[in-house]
Amino acid sequence: MPESEGYRVPQVCKIAGISYRQLDYWARTGLVTPSIRDAGGSGTQRLYSLRDLMLLKVIKRLIDTGISLQKIRAAVEFLRESLQEEPTGTTLLSDGQRIYACASPEEIIDLVQRGQGVFAIALDKVWDELAGSMARIEKPKQLTLAGAAGGS
């Protein structure tokens, strides 16, 4: 990838809404390392990819909601391993303690517990299934008062 396609540190900090110190710390500790080019000594600059920027923005948002960096590290590690392409249709959810990835109404993955599956029930789908089932069932014939009195 040409250098012109990467993002330099000042741009990354501005786009992700983080400080240089945060970015530097996260790079040194391996949370998000620049995937195009890491700093290789004096005079070289880190170059981050668009995917790196996405991860940095997600991390920033999770931190802003009060989630610990330790839990965020576990989630980022799982996301790196499992999301090979664009994360279209994936939503991250959190209750403040855990971080979940939701790729569909039927699948939610607990990212802090290393991808343990969590079940989900989409209530709108249950409602639609119920409505469809009820429409197929023949309604029982109701007894009228006259019919019930005449039979006694």
Coordinates of C-alpha atoms in Angstrom, one line a residue:
M1 CA 0.0 0.0 0.0
P2 CA 1.5 3.4 -1.0
E3 CA 2.3 5.8 1.9
S4 CA -0.3 8.2 0.5
E5 CA -3.0 5.7 1.5
G6 CA -2.0 5.6 5.1
Y7 CA -2.8 8.0 7.9
R8 CA -0.1 9.8 9.9
V9 CA -0.3 10.2 13.7
P10 CA -1.7 13.8 13.7
Q11 CA -4.5 12.8 11.3
V12 CA -5.3 9.7 13.3
C13 CA -5.5 11.6 16.6
K14 CA -7.9 14.1 15.1
I15 CA -10.1 11.6 13.3
A16 CA -10.3 9.2 16.2
G17 CA -10.7 11.9 18.8
I18 CA -7.8 10.7 21.0
S19 CA -4.6 12.3 22.3
Y20 CA -1.1 11.5 21.0
R21 CA -0.3 10.0 24.4
Q22 CA -3.2 7.5 24.1
L23 CA -2.3 6.5 20.6
D24 CA 1.4 6.1 21.5
Y25 CA 0.5 4.0 24.6
W26 CA -1.9 1.8 22.6
A27 CA 0.7 1.3 19.9
R28 CA 3.5 0.4 22.4
T29 CA 1.2 -2.0 24.3
G30 CA -0.1 -3.7 21.2
L31 CA -3.7 -2.6 21.5
V32 CA -3.7 -1.1 18.0
T33 CA -0.5 -1.1 16.1
P34 CA -0.2 0.6 12.7
S35 CA -0.8 -2.0 10.1
I36 CA 0.8 -0.1 7.2
R37 CA 4.0 1.0 8.9
D38 CA 5.2 1.1 12.5
A39 CA 7.8 3.6 13.8
G40 CA 11.2 2.2 13.0
G41 CA 13.4 4.6 14.7
S42 CA 14.2 8.3 14.4
G43 CA 12.5 10.0 11.5
T44 CA 10.1 7.3 10.6
Q45 CA 6.4 7.8 11.2
R46 CA 3.6 5.4 12.0
L47 CA 1.1 4.9 9.2
Y48 CA -2.4 3.6 10.1
S49 CA -4.9 2.0 7.8
L50 CA -8.6 2.8 7.6
R51 CA -9.3 -0.4 9.6
D52 CA -6.9 0.8 12.3
L53 CA -8.9 4.0 12.4
M54 CA -12.1 2.1 12.8
L55 CA -10.7 0.2 15.7
L56 CA -9.4 3.3 17.4
K57 CA -12.7 5.1 17.1
V58 CA -14.5 2.0 18.6
I59 CA -12.0 1.9 21.4
K60 CA -12.5 5.6 22.1
R61 CA -16.3 5.2 22.2
L62 CA -16.1 2.2 24.5
I63 CA -13.8 4.1 26.9
D64 CA -16.2 7.1 26.8
T65 CA -18.9 4.7 28.0
G66 CA -16.8 3.7 31.0
I67 CA -15.6 0.2 29.9
S68 CA -12.2 -0.7 31.3
L69 CA -9.2 -0.9 28.9
Q70 CA -8.6 -4.5 30.0
K71 CA -12.1 -5.5 28.7
I72 CA -11.6 -3.5 25.6
R73 CA -8.3 -5.3 24.9
A74 CA -10.2 -8.7 25.0
A75 CA -12.9 -7.4 22.7
V76 CA -10.4 -5.9 20.2
E77 CA -8.4 -9.1 20.1
F78 CA -11.5 -11.1 19.3
L79 CA -12.6 -8.5 16.6
R80 CA -9.2 -8.7 15.0
E81 CA -9.4 -12.5 14.8
S82 CA -13.0 -12.8 13.6
L83 CA -13.6 -9.8 11.5
Q84 CA -11.7 -10.4 8.3
E85 CA -13.7 -8.0 6.1
E86 CA -15.7 -4.9 6.5
P87 CA -17.9 -5.1 9.6
T88 CA -21.1 -4.4 7.7
G89 CA -24.1 -5.2 9.8
T90 CA -22.2 -5.8 13.0
T91 CA -23.3 -3.8 16.1
L92 CA -21.4 -3.7 19.3
L93 CA -23.5 -3.7 22.5
S94 CA -22.5 -3.3 26.1
D95 CA -24.0 -3.3 29.5
G96 CA -21.0 -1.6 31.0
Q97 CA -19.5 -4.9 32.1
R98 CA -19.4 -6.9 28.9
I99 CA -19.1 -6.1 25.2
Y100 CA -21.2 -8.0 22.7
A101 CA -21.0 -8.2 18.9
C102 CA -24.3 -8.6 17.2
A103 CA -24.2 -9.7 13.5
S104 CA -27.9 -10.7 13.3
P105 CA -30.9 -10.8 15.5
E106 CA -30.2 -14.5 16.2
E107 CA -26.5 -14.1 17.1
I108 CA -24.8 -12.2 19.8
I109 CA -21.2 -13.0 20.8
D110 CA -19.7 -12.0 24.2
L111 CA -16.3 -10.5 23.2
V112 CA -14.9 -10.3 26.7
Q113 CA -15.5 -14.1 27.3
R114 CA -13.5 -14.9 24.1
G115 CA -16.4 -15.4 21.8
Q116 CA -18.8 -17.3 23.9
G117 CA -22.2 -17.4 22.2
V118 CA -25.1 -15.7 23.8
F119 CA -28.6 -16.5 22.6
A120 CA -31.0 -13.9 21.5
I121 CA -34.7 -14.0 20.8
A122 CA -35.9 -11.4 18.3
L123 CA -39.4 -10.6 19.6
D124 CA -40.6 -9.2 16.3
K125 CA -39.8 -12.5 14.6
V126 CA -41.7 -14.5 17.2
W127 CA -44.6 -12.1 16.8
D128 CA -44.6 -12.6 13.0
E129 CA -44.3 -16.4 13.3
L130 CA -47.2 -16.4 15.8
A131 CA -49.4 -14.2 13.5
G132 CA -48.6 -16.5 10.6
S133 CA -49.5 -19.6 12.6
M134 CA -52.7 -18.1 13.9
A135 CA -53.8 -17.2 10.4
R136 CA -53.3 -20.9 9.3
I137 CA -55.3 -22.3 12.1
E138 CA -59.0 -22.7 11.4
K139 CA -61.0 -20.9 13.9
P140 CA -63.3 -23.3 15.9
K141 CA -67.0 -23.0 15.3
Q142 CA -68.6 -21.0 18.1
L143 CA -71.8 -22.2 19.7
T144 CA -74.6 -19.8 19.7
L145 CA -76.9 -19.4 22.6
A146 CA -79.9 -20.6 20.6
G147 CA -78.0 -23.7 19.4
A148 CA -76.8 -24.4 23.0
A149 CA -80.3 -24.0 24.4
G150 CA -82.0 -26.2 21.8
G151 CA -79.6 -29.0 22.4
S152 CA -80.5 -29.4 26.1

